[in-house]
Amino acid sequence: MIKVAFFDTKAYDRPSFEHYGSGQGIEFRFLETKLNEDTVQLAKGCDAVCVFVNDTVNASVIDQLYAYGVRLIALRSAGYNNVDVRSAFGKIHVVHVPAYSPYSVAEHTMALLLTSVRRIHKAYNRTREFNFSLNGLTGFDLHGKTVGVIGTGKIGQIFIGICRGFGMNVIAYDRFPAKDSGIEYVPLDELFSRSDVISLHCPLTSETRHMIDSSAIGKMKKGVVILNTSRGGLIDAEALLEGIKERKIGAACLDVYEEEADIFFEDRSGHILGDDLLSRLISMPNVIVTSHQAFLTEEALNNIAQTTVSNILSCFEKDGICDNELCYRCGSIEQCQKSRKEKCF
Ligand code: NAI
């Protein structure tokens, strides 16, 4: 039996993992707590840990896990910025779910954009109180506007397709442009200066951290709408707030926030929120925050569970080869040269 400590379990995780894990020789130990230095001992006696985006899997946690005999970190997400993959190399294998439903995230991004520019969130609240006034609800057409997409991988390309369906002009920036994609790539500064809407779909790395800062915001059009369904750390939230206060930014839609780890995914209603920056952003009439829910569709949950179970089984099989392994053997995860038919170490 492969024993797996399943950290940060939510009610919506269990049904799909119990379904796909049953009869597969995997025993999940469902834990509500997040993985970090204080909770790592809960993984004692387990062969693997299964973690999500706000678990902390740094070098010290990895060393502890290794000492306990844990040999696999199974991310049930695509992003892996919370795992020190470099420290894990040679000790613990790391797998992720590269694509579970890029549509879920791309569609949520468009849902946020439409909600914001057509003031749906305000109209919903008004009509529930029988307030049928239209004052303050004037939006703008997306048709003919320019959207700048940063990161044209799986999610970015689907979002581009959706935007084209709305008749938007699409420009993009990617460190590694997709060949023969028909996408118009432009330098980042040009994207900032030409876009009416900017949407972030690249991973959080040391290079992309705070790519949206005061200097970037200074180059943008007045009234720009910023969408972030990727990772909070891509935006310097203080600079964003300044841009909103100066009326430079027309609207911001955030599914992620740099300091979300101790806040998002939990019911904090009735509590005093200690994060002044997030409170201030939420208080703005032109900011919409969802709590990292872009992935949350039935299709995505099923795919996450199915792929994670298959990742775990393949890593503990005789040859131990898993297509979805992440490693630092070539020094870079994004530019992985490894054949998918061999182990990382
Ligand atoms: P992907 O790996 O298919 O695409 C990422 C793209 O970003 C690639 O084209 C890559 O070349 C590009 N990129 C890498 N470094 C860059 C840089 N320095 N500047 C510009 N572009 C760069 O990933 P996918 O599946 O499209 O996911 C994108 C991101 O979405 C993930 O990294 C994750 O952080 C986020 N995500 C958010 C979810 C949510 O629920 N809010 C759910 C799933 C993913």
PDB file of C-alpha atoms in Angstrom, residues 4-252:
ATOM      1  CA  VAL A   4       0.124   9.440   0.932  1.00  0.00           C
ATOM      2  CA  ALA A   5      -0.179  12.406   3.333  1.00  0.00           C
ATOM      3  CA  PHE A   6      -2.699  14.676   1.592  1.00  0.00           C
ATOM      4  CA  PHE A   7      -2.183  18.229   2.899  1.00  0.00           C
ATOM      5  CA  ASP A   8      -4.620  21.173   2.766  1.00  0.00           C
ATOM      6  CA  THR A   9      -7.619  18.918   2.073  1.00  0.00           C
ATOM      7  CA  LYS A  10     -10.826  20.727   1.157  1.00  0.00           C
ATOM      8  CA  ALA A  11     -14.328  19.237   1.014  1.00  0.00           C
ATOM      9  CA  TYR A  12     -14.270  19.404  -2.787  1.00  0.00           C
ATOM     10  CA  ASP A  13     -10.995  17.385  -3.028  1.00  0.00           C
ATOM     11  CA  ARG A  14     -12.088  14.184  -1.329  1.00  0.00           C
ATOM     12  CA  PRO A  15     -14.831  12.791  -3.619  1.00  0.00           C
ATOM     13  CA  SER A  16     -12.682  12.768  -6.759  1.00  0.00           C
ATOM     14  CA  PHE A  17      -9.538  11.446  -4.981  1.00  0.00           C
ATOM     15  CA  GLU A  18     -11.544   8.750  -3.180  1.00  0.00           C
ATOM     16  CA  HIS A  19     -13.133   7.777  -6.492  1.00  0.00           C
ATOM     17  CA  TYR A  20      -9.943   7.594  -8.603  1.00  0.00           C
ATOM     18  CA  GLY A  21      -7.770   6.260  -5.754  1.00  0.00           C
ATOM     19  CA  SER A  22     -10.057   3.404  -4.718  1.00  0.00           C
ATOM     20  CA  GLY A  23      -8.748  -0.098  -5.436  1.00  0.00           C
ATOM     21  CA  GLN A  24      -5.391   1.286  -6.675  1.00  0.00           C
ATOM     22  CA  GLY A  25      -3.284   0.367  -3.645  1.00  0.00           C
ATOM     23  CA  ILE A  26      -3.083   3.966  -2.423  1.00  0.00           C
ATOM     24  CA  GLU A  27      -4.056   5.026   1.092  1.00  0.00           C
ATOM     25  CA  PHE A  28      -4.686   8.768   1.386  1.00  0.00           C
ATOM     26  CA  ARG A  29      -4.251  10.348   4.826  1.00  0.00           C
ATOM     27  CA  PHE A  30      -6.458  13.441   4.401  1.00  0.00           C
ATOM     28  CA  LEU A  31      -5.166  16.357   6.511  1.00  0.00           C
ATOM     29  CA  GLU A  32      -6.781  19.784   6.699  1.00  0.00           C
ATOM     30  CA  THR A  33      -3.583  21.548   7.683  1.00  0.00           C
ATOM     31  CA  LYS A  34      -1.145  22.968   5.146  1.00  0.00           C
ATOM     32  CA  LEU A  35       2.329  21.507   4.819  1.00  0.00           C
ATOM     33  CA  ASN A  36       5.088  23.651   6.321  1.00  0.00           C
ATOM     34  CA  GLU A  37       7.970  23.355   8.822  1.00  0.00           C
ATOM     35  CA  ASP A  38       5.501  23.054  11.734  1.00  0.00           C
ATOM     36  CA  THR A  39       3.334  20.332  10.210  1.00  0.00           C
ATOM     37  CA  VAL A  40       5.842  18.268   8.245  1.00  0.00           C
ATOM     38  CA  GLN A  41       5.956  15.589  10.973  1.00  0.00           C
ATOM     39  CA  LEU A  42       2.426  14.581   9.957  1.00  0.00           C
ATOM     40  CA  ALA A  43       4.034  12.957   6.907  1.00  0.00           C
ATOM     41  CA  LYS A  44       5.965  10.462   9.081  1.00  0.00           C
ATOM     42  CA  GLY A  45       5.339   6.905   7.909  1.00  0.00           C
ATOM     43  CA  CYS A  46       4.152   8.034   4.475  1.00  0.00           C
ATOM     44  CA  ASP A  47       5.748   7.281   1.108  1.00  0.00           C
ATOM     45  CA  ALA A  48       4.486  10.439  -0.567  1.00  0.00           C
ATOM     46  CA  VAL A  49       2.920  13.819   0.138  1.00  0.00           C
ATOM     47  CA  CYS A  50       0.224  15.366  -2.006  1.00  0.00           C
ATOM     48  CA  VAL A  51       0.268  19.186  -1.894  1.00  0.00           C
ATOM     49  CA  PHE A  52      -1.501  22.209  -3.341  1.00  0.00           C
ATOM     50  CA  VAL A  53      -0.522  25.776  -4.203  1.00  0.00           C
ATOM     51  CA  ASN A  54      -0.250  27.219  -0.692  1.00  0.00           C
ATOM     52  CA  ASP A  55       1.663  24.392   0.955  1.00  0.00           C
ATOM     53  CA  THR A  56       5.263  25.361   1.754  1.00  0.00           C
ATOM     54  CA  VAL A  57       7.725  22.866   0.334  1.00  0.00           C
ATOM     55  CA  ASN A  58      11.044  24.639   0.886  1.00  0.00           C
ATOM     56  CA  ALA A  59      14.521  23.141   1.398  1.00  0.00           C
ATOM     57  CA  SER A  60      14.006  22.542   5.119  1.00  0.00           C
ATOM     58  CA  VAL A  61      10.632  20.814   4.618  1.00  0.00           C
ATOM     59  CA  ILE A  62      12.165  18.709   1.847  1.00  0.00           C
ATOM     60  CA  ASP A  63      15.045  17.614   4.112  1.00  0.00           C
ATOM     61  CA  GLN A  64      12.570  16.610   6.828  1.00  0.00           C
ATOM     62  CA  LEU A  65      10.409  14.691   4.356  1.00  0.00           C
ATOM     63  CA  TYR A  66      13.491  12.908   3.037  1.00  0.00           C
ATOM     64  CA  ALA A  67      14.541  11.963   6.578  1.00  0.00           C
ATOM     65  CA  TYR A  68      11.058  10.484   7.151  1.00  0.00           C
ATOM     66  CA  GLY A  69      11.469   8.329   4.036  1.00  0.00           C
ATOM     67  CA  VAL A  70       9.071  10.311   1.818  1.00  0.00           C
ATOM     68  CA  ARG A  71      10.128   9.768  -1.790  1.00  0.00           C
ATOM     69  CA  LEU A  72       7.515  11.650  -3.791  1.00  0.00           C
ATOM     70  CA  ILE A  73       5.984  15.136  -3.746  1.00  0.00           C
ATOM     71  CA  ALA A  74       2.813  15.005  -5.848  1.00  0.00           C
ATOM     72  CA  LEU A  75       1.565  18.489  -6.653  1.00  0.00           C
ATOM     73  CA  ARG A  76      -2.113  18.552  -7.482  1.00  0.00           C
ATOM     74  CA  SER A  77      -1.584  21.799  -9.404  1.00  0.00           C
ATOM     75  CA  ALA A  78       0.165  22.928 -12.574  1.00  0.00           C
ATOM     76  CA  GLY A  79       2.190  25.729 -10.929  1.00  0.00           C
ATOM     77  CA  TYR A  80       5.122  24.574  -8.775  1.00  0.00           C
ATOM     78  CA  ASN A  81       6.630  27.845  -7.513  1.00  0.00           C
ATOM     79  CA  ASN A  82       5.929  26.765  -3.893  1.00  0.00           C
ATOM     80  CA  VAL A  83       8.218  23.722  -4.207  1.00  0.00           C
ATOM     81  CA  ASP A  84      12.000  24.093  -4.114  1.00  0.00           C
ATOM     82  CA  VAL A  85      12.471  21.630  -6.959  1.00  0.00           C
ATOM     83  CA  ARG A  86      16.206  22.314  -7.012  1.00  0.00           C
ATOM     84  CA  SER A  87      16.554  21.169  -3.384  1.00  0.00           C
ATOM     85  CA  ALA A  88      14.453  18.076  -4.049  1.00  0.00           C
ATOM     86  CA  PHE A  89      16.654  16.952  -6.947  1.00  0.00           C
ATOM     87  CA  GLY A  90      18.491  13.739  -6.123  1.00  0.00           C
ATOM     88  CA  LYS A  91      16.331  13.117  -3.019  1.00  0.00           C
ATOM     89  CA  ILE A  92      12.605  13.278  -3.643  1.00  0.00           C
ATOM     90  CA  HIS A  93      10.844  13.081  -6.983  1.00  0.00           C
ATOM     91  CA  VAL A  94       8.427  15.912  -7.784  1.00  0.00           C
ATOM     92  CA  VAL A  95       5.423  15.486 -10.078  1.00  0.00           C
ATOM     93  CA  HIS A  96       2.678  17.898 -11.060  1.00  0.00           C
ATOM     94  CA  VAL A  97      -0.512  18.001 -13.116  1.00  0.00           C
ATOM     95  CA  PRO A  98       0.592  19.972 -16.178  1.00  0.00           C
ATOM     96  CA  ALA A  99      -2.889  20.404 -17.632  1.00  0.00           C
ATOM     97  CA  TYR A 100      -6.128  19.564 -15.904  1.00  0.00           C
ATOM     98  CA  SER A 101      -8.380  21.997 -17.608  1.00  0.00           C
ATOM     99  CA  PRO A 102      -6.732  25.049 -19.099  1.00  0.00           C
ATOM    100  CA  TYR A 103     -10.288  25.955 -20.176  1.00  0.00           C
ATOM    101  CA  SER A 104     -11.322  26.366 -16.523  1.00  0.00           C
ATOM    102  CA  VAL A 105      -8.729  29.104 -15.942  1.00  0.00           C
ATOM    103  CA  ALA A 106      -9.112  30.799 -19.334  1.00  0.00           C
ATOM    104  CA  GLU A 107     -12.916  30.892 -19.005  1.00  0.00           C
ATOM    105  CA  HIS A 108     -12.696  32.272 -15.454  1.00  0.00           C
ATOM    106  CA  THR A 109     -10.381  34.999 -16.738  1.00  0.00           C
ATOM    107  CA  MET A 110     -12.970  36.043 -19.318  1.00  0.00           C
ATOM    108  CA  ALA A 111     -15.717  35.799 -16.667  1.00  0.00           C
ATOM    109  CA  LEU A 112     -13.764  38.262 -14.514  1.00  0.00           C
ATOM    110  CA  LEU A 113     -13.182  40.602 -17.443  1.00  0.00           C
ATOM    111  CA  LEU A 114     -16.856  40.642 -18.454  1.00  0.00           C
ATOM    112  CA  THR A 115     -18.014  41.008 -14.854  1.00  0.00           C
ATOM    113  CA  SER A 116     -15.710  43.969 -14.405  1.00  0.00           C
ATOM    114  CA  VAL A 117     -16.323  45.873 -17.632  1.00  0.00           C
ATOM    115  CA  ARG A 118     -20.122  45.297 -17.627  1.00  0.00           C
ATOM    116  CA  ARG A 119     -20.444  45.831 -13.830  1.00  0.00           C
ATOM    117  CA  ILE A 120     -22.322  42.543 -13.381  1.00  0.00           C
ATOM    118  CA  HIS A 121     -21.259  42.248  -9.718  1.00  0.00           C
ATOM    119  CA  LYS A 122     -22.810  45.634  -8.972  1.00  0.00           C
ATOM    120  CA  ALA A 123     -25.988  44.954 -10.966  1.00  0.00           C
ATOM    121  CA  TYR A 124     -26.463  41.625  -9.146  1.00  0.00           C
ATOM    122  CA  ASN A 125     -26.312  43.329  -5.749  1.00  0.00           C
ATOM    123  CA  ARG A 126     -28.627  46.136  -6.871  1.00  0.00           C
ATOM    124  CA  THR A 127     -31.435  44.032  -8.308  1.00  0.00           C
ATOM    125  CA  ARG A 128     -31.455  41.792  -5.215  1.00  0.00           C
ATOM    126  CA  GLU A 129     -32.469  44.934  -3.334  1.00  0.00           C
ATOM    127  CA  PHE A 130     -34.962  45.960  -6.055  1.00  0.00           C
ATOM    128  CA  ASN A 131     -32.657  48.793  -7.093  1.00  0.00           C
ATOM    129  CA  PHE A 132     -33.130  48.948 -10.863  1.00  0.00           C
ATOM    130  CA  SER A 133     -31.112  52.128 -11.459  1.00  0.00           C
ATOM    131  CA  LEU A 134     -28.442  52.030 -14.210  1.00  0.00           C
ATOM    132  CA  ASN A 135     -26.414  54.942 -12.908  1.00  0.00           C
ATOM    133  CA  GLY A 136     -22.722  54.069 -12.676  1.00  0.00           C
ATOM    134  CA  LEU A 137     -23.084  50.827 -14.636  1.00  0.00           C
ATOM    135  CA  THR A 138     -21.778  52.095 -17.995  1.00  0.00           C
ATOM    136  CA  GLY A 139     -19.248  49.629 -19.398  1.00  0.00           C
ATOM    137  CA  PHE A 140     -17.337  49.394 -22.665  1.00  0.00           C
ATOM    138  CA  ASP A 141     -17.323  47.033 -25.660  1.00  0.00           C
ATOM    139  CA  LEU A 142     -14.547  44.439 -25.765  1.00  0.00           C
ATOM    140  CA  HIS A 143     -14.934  44.262 -29.549  1.00  0.00           C
ATOM    141  CA  GLY A 144     -12.093  46.143 -31.228  1.00  0.00           C
ATOM    142  CA  LYS A 145     -10.093  46.573 -28.008  1.00  0.00           C
ATOM    143  CA  THR A 146      -6.513  45.308 -27.706  1.00  0.00           C
ATOM    144  CA  VAL A 147      -5.703  42.595 -25.201  1.00  0.00           C
ATOM    145  CA  GLY A 148      -2.073  41.933 -24.288  1.00  0.00           C
ATOM    146  CA  VAL A 149      -1.468  38.351 -23.151  1.00  0.00           C
ATOM    147  CA  ILE A 150       1.712  37.619 -21.188  1.00  0.00           C
ATOM    148  CA  GLY A 151       2.500  33.902 -21.363  1.00  0.00           C
ATOM    149  CA  THR A 152       1.110  31.986 -24.333  1.00  0.00           C
ATOM    150  CA  GLY A 153       1.198  28.430 -23.021  1.00  0.00           C
ATOM    151  CA  LYS A 154      -1.862  26.232 -22.613  1.00  0.00           C
ATOM    152  CA  ILE A 155      -4.036  28.726 -20.698  1.00  0.00           C
ATOM    153  CA  GLY A 156      -2.799  31.830 -22.504  1.00  0.00           C
ATOM    154  CA  GLN A 157      -3.556  30.357 -25.938  1.00  0.00           C
ATOM    155  CA  ILE A 158      -7.083  29.302 -24.942  1.00  0.00           C
ATOM    156  CA  PHE A 159      -7.707  32.760 -23.517  1.00  0.00           C
ATOM    157  CA  ILE A 160      -6.462  34.240 -26.807  1.00  0.00           C
ATOM    158  CA  GLY A 161      -9.014  32.103 -28.679  1.00  0.00           C
ATOM    159  CA  ILE A 162     -11.805  33.343 -26.397  1.00  0.00           C
ATOM    160  CA  CYS A 163     -10.725  36.982 -26.864  1.00  0.00           C
ATOM    161  CA  ARG A 164     -10.675  36.560 -30.638  1.00  0.00           C
ATOM    162  CA  GLY A 165     -14.244  35.260 -30.393  1.00  0.00           C
ATOM    163  CA  PHE A 166     -15.144  38.626 -28.880  1.00  0.00           C
ATOM    164  CA  GLY A 167     -13.498  40.453 -31.784  1.00  0.00           C
ATOM    165  CA  MET A 168     -10.556  41.704 -29.732  1.00  0.00           C
ATOM    166  CA  ASN A 169      -7.123  42.411 -31.233  1.00  0.00           C
ATOM    167  CA  VAL A 170      -4.561  40.182 -29.556  1.00  0.00           C
ATOM    168  CA  ILE A 171      -0.897  40.949 -28.954  1.00  0.00           C
ATOM    169  CA  ALA A 172       1.347  38.816 -26.751  1.00  0.00           C
ATOM    170  CA  TYR A 173       4.661  38.494 -25.014  1.00  0.00           C
ATOM    171  CA  ASP A 174       6.343  35.210 -24.101  1.00  0.00           C
ATOM    172  CA  ARG A 175       9.930  34.415 -23.207  1.00  0.00           C
ATOM    173  CA  PHE A 176       9.590  31.379 -25.476  1.00  0.00           C
ATOM    174  CA  PRO A 177       7.104  32.346 -28.239  1.00  0.00           C
ATOM    175  CA  ALA A 178       4.947  29.527 -29.637  1.00  0.00           C
ATOM    176  CA  LYS A 179       6.126  28.722 -33.171  1.00  0.00           C
ATOM    177  CA  ASP A 180       3.659  28.954 -36.066  1.00  0.00           C
ATOM    178  CA  SER A 181       0.871  29.989 -33.707  1.00  0.00           C
ATOM    179  CA  GLY A 182      -0.264  33.015 -35.691  1.00  0.00           C
ATOM    180  CA  ILE A 183       0.091  35.095 -32.518  1.00  0.00           C
ATOM    181  CA  GLU A 184       1.482  38.630 -32.873  1.00  0.00           C
ATOM    182  CA  TYR A 185       4.383  38.772 -30.406  1.00  0.00           C
ATOM    183  CA  VAL A 186       5.653  42.196 -29.324  1.00  0.00           C
ATOM    184  CA  PRO A 187       8.277  43.339 -26.781  1.00  0.00           C
ATOM    185  CA  LEU A 188       6.927  43.654 -23.237  1.00  0.00           C
ATOM    186  CA  ASP A 189       7.092  47.470 -23.178  1.00  0.00           C
ATOM    187  CA  GLU A 190       5.111  47.657 -26.409  1.00  0.00           C
ATOM    188  CA  LEU A 191       2.502  45.301 -24.942  1.00  0.00           C
ATOM    189  CA  PHE A 192       2.212  47.580 -21.901  1.00  0.00           C
ATOM    190  CA  SER A 193       1.761  50.718 -24.011  1.00  0.00           C
ATOM    191  CA  ARG A 194      -0.705  49.293 -26.577  1.00  0.00           C
ATOM    192  CA  SER A 195      -3.031  47.135 -24.462  1.00  0.00           C
ATOM    193  CA  ASP A 196      -6.493  48.095 -23.196  1.00  0.00           C
ATOM    194  CA  VAL A 197      -6.571  44.828 -21.237  1.00  0.00           C
ATOM    195  CA  ILE A 198      -3.525  42.937 -19.927  1.00  0.00           C
ATOM    196  CA  SER A 199      -3.833  39.309 -18.853  1.00  0.00           C
ATOM    197  CA  LEU A 200      -1.105  37.345 -17.072  1.00  0.00           C
ATOM    198  CA  HIS A 201      -0.609  33.664 -17.900  1.00  0.00           C
ATOM    199  CA  CYS A 202       3.104  33.031 -17.300  1.00  0.00           C
ATOM    200  CA  PRO A 203       4.579  31.142 -14.335  1.00  0.00           C
ATOM    201  CA  LEU A 204       5.981  32.864 -11.255  1.00  0.00           C
ATOM    202  CA  THR A 205       9.780  32.675 -11.390  1.00  0.00           C
ATOM    203  CA  SER A 206      12.591  34.864 -10.077  1.00  0.00           C
ATOM    204  CA  GLU A 207      12.451  36.599 -13.480  1.00  0.00           C
ATOM    205  CA  THR A 208       8.699  37.229 -13.567  1.00  0.00           C
ATOM    206  CA  ARG A 209       8.230  38.239  -9.890  1.00  0.00           C
ATOM    207  CA  HIS A 210       6.735  41.765  -9.789  1.00  0.00           C
ATOM    208  CA  MET A 211       6.838  42.063 -13.583  1.00  0.00           C
ATOM    209  CA  ILE A 212       3.853  44.384 -13.056  1.00  0.00           C
ATOM    210  CA  ASP A 213       5.470  47.079 -10.891  1.00  0.00           C
ATOM    211  CA  SER A 214       5.271  50.872 -10.839  1.00  0.00           C
ATOM    212  CA  SER A 215       7.609  51.164 -13.822  1.00  0.00           C
ATOM    213  CA  ALA A 216       5.464  48.759 -15.904  1.00  0.00           C
ATOM    214  CA  ILE A 217       2.246  50.487 -14.790  1.00  0.00           C
ATOM    215  CA  GLY A 218       3.800  53.835 -15.799  1.00  0.00           C
ATOM    216  CA  LYS A 219       4.064  52.552 -19.397  1.00  0.00           C
ATOM    217  CA  MET A 220       0.422  51.411 -19.573  1.00  0.00           C
ATOM    218  CA  LYS A 221      -2.580  53.196 -21.083  1.00  0.00           C
ATOM    219  CA  LYS A 222      -4.797  55.169 -18.746  1.00  0.00           C
ATOM    220  CA  GLY A 223      -7.807  53.008 -17.891  1.00  0.00           C
ATOM    221  CA  VAL A 224      -6.060  49.682 -18.543  1.00  0.00           C
ATOM    222  CA  VAL A 225      -7.754  46.572 -17.116  1.00  0.00           C
ATOM    223  CA  ILE A 226      -5.320  44.133 -15.474  1.00  0.00           C
ATOM    224  CA  LEU A 227      -6.268  40.456 -15.129  1.00  0.00           C
ATOM    225  CA  ASN A 228      -4.251  38.035 -13.017  1.00  0.00           C
ATOM    226  CA  THR A 229      -5.322  34.409 -12.815  1.00  0.00           C
ATOM    227  CA  SER A 230      -1.727  33.139 -12.759  1.00  0.00           C
ATOM    228  CA  ARG A 231       0.208  33.832  -9.563  1.00  0.00           C
ATOM    229  CA  GLY A 232      -0.039  36.765  -7.146  1.00  0.00           C
ATOM    230  CA  GLY A 233       3.707  37.398  -7.080  1.00  0.00           C
ATOM    231  CA  LEU A 234       3.638  38.549 -10.709  1.00  0.00           C
ATOM    232  CA  ILE A 235       2.171  41.839  -9.475  1.00  0.00           C
ATOM    233  CA  ASP A 236       3.616  44.269  -6.957  1.00  0.00           C
ATOM    234  CA  ALA A 237       0.293  44.791  -5.145  1.00  0.00           C
ATOM    235  CA  GLU A 238       1.377  48.098  -3.574  1.00  0.00           C
ATOM    236  CA  ALA A 239       2.197  49.499  -7.010  1.00  0.00           C
ATOM    237  CA  LEU A 240      -1.157  48.202  -8.259  1.00  0.00           C
ATOM    238  CA  LEU A 241      -2.992  49.992  -5.450  1.00  0.00           C
ATOM    239  CA  GLU A 242      -1.096  53.206  -6.230  1.00  0.00           C
ATOM    240  CA  GLY A 243      -2.014  52.876  -9.917  1.00  0.00           C
ATOM    241  CA  ILE A 244      -5.670  52.471  -8.957  1.00  0.00           C
ATOM    242  CA  LYS A 245      -5.606  55.452  -6.591  1.00  0.00           C
ATOM    243  CA  GLU A 246      -3.987  57.597  -9.314  1.00  0.00           C
ATOM    244  CA  ARG A 247      -6.834  56.540 -11.708  1.00  0.00           C
ATOM    245  CA  LYS A 248      -4.196  55.111 -14.078  1.00  0.00           C
ATOM    246  CA  ILE A 249      -5.577  51.576 -13.779  1.00  0.00           C
ATOM    247  CA  GLY A 250      -9.212  51.325 -14.849  1.00  0.00           C
ATOM    248  CA  ALA A 251      -9.864  47.978 -13.170  1.00  0.00           C
ATOM    249  CA  ALA A 252      -8.074  44.974 -11.720  1.00  0.00           C
TER     250      ALA A 252
END
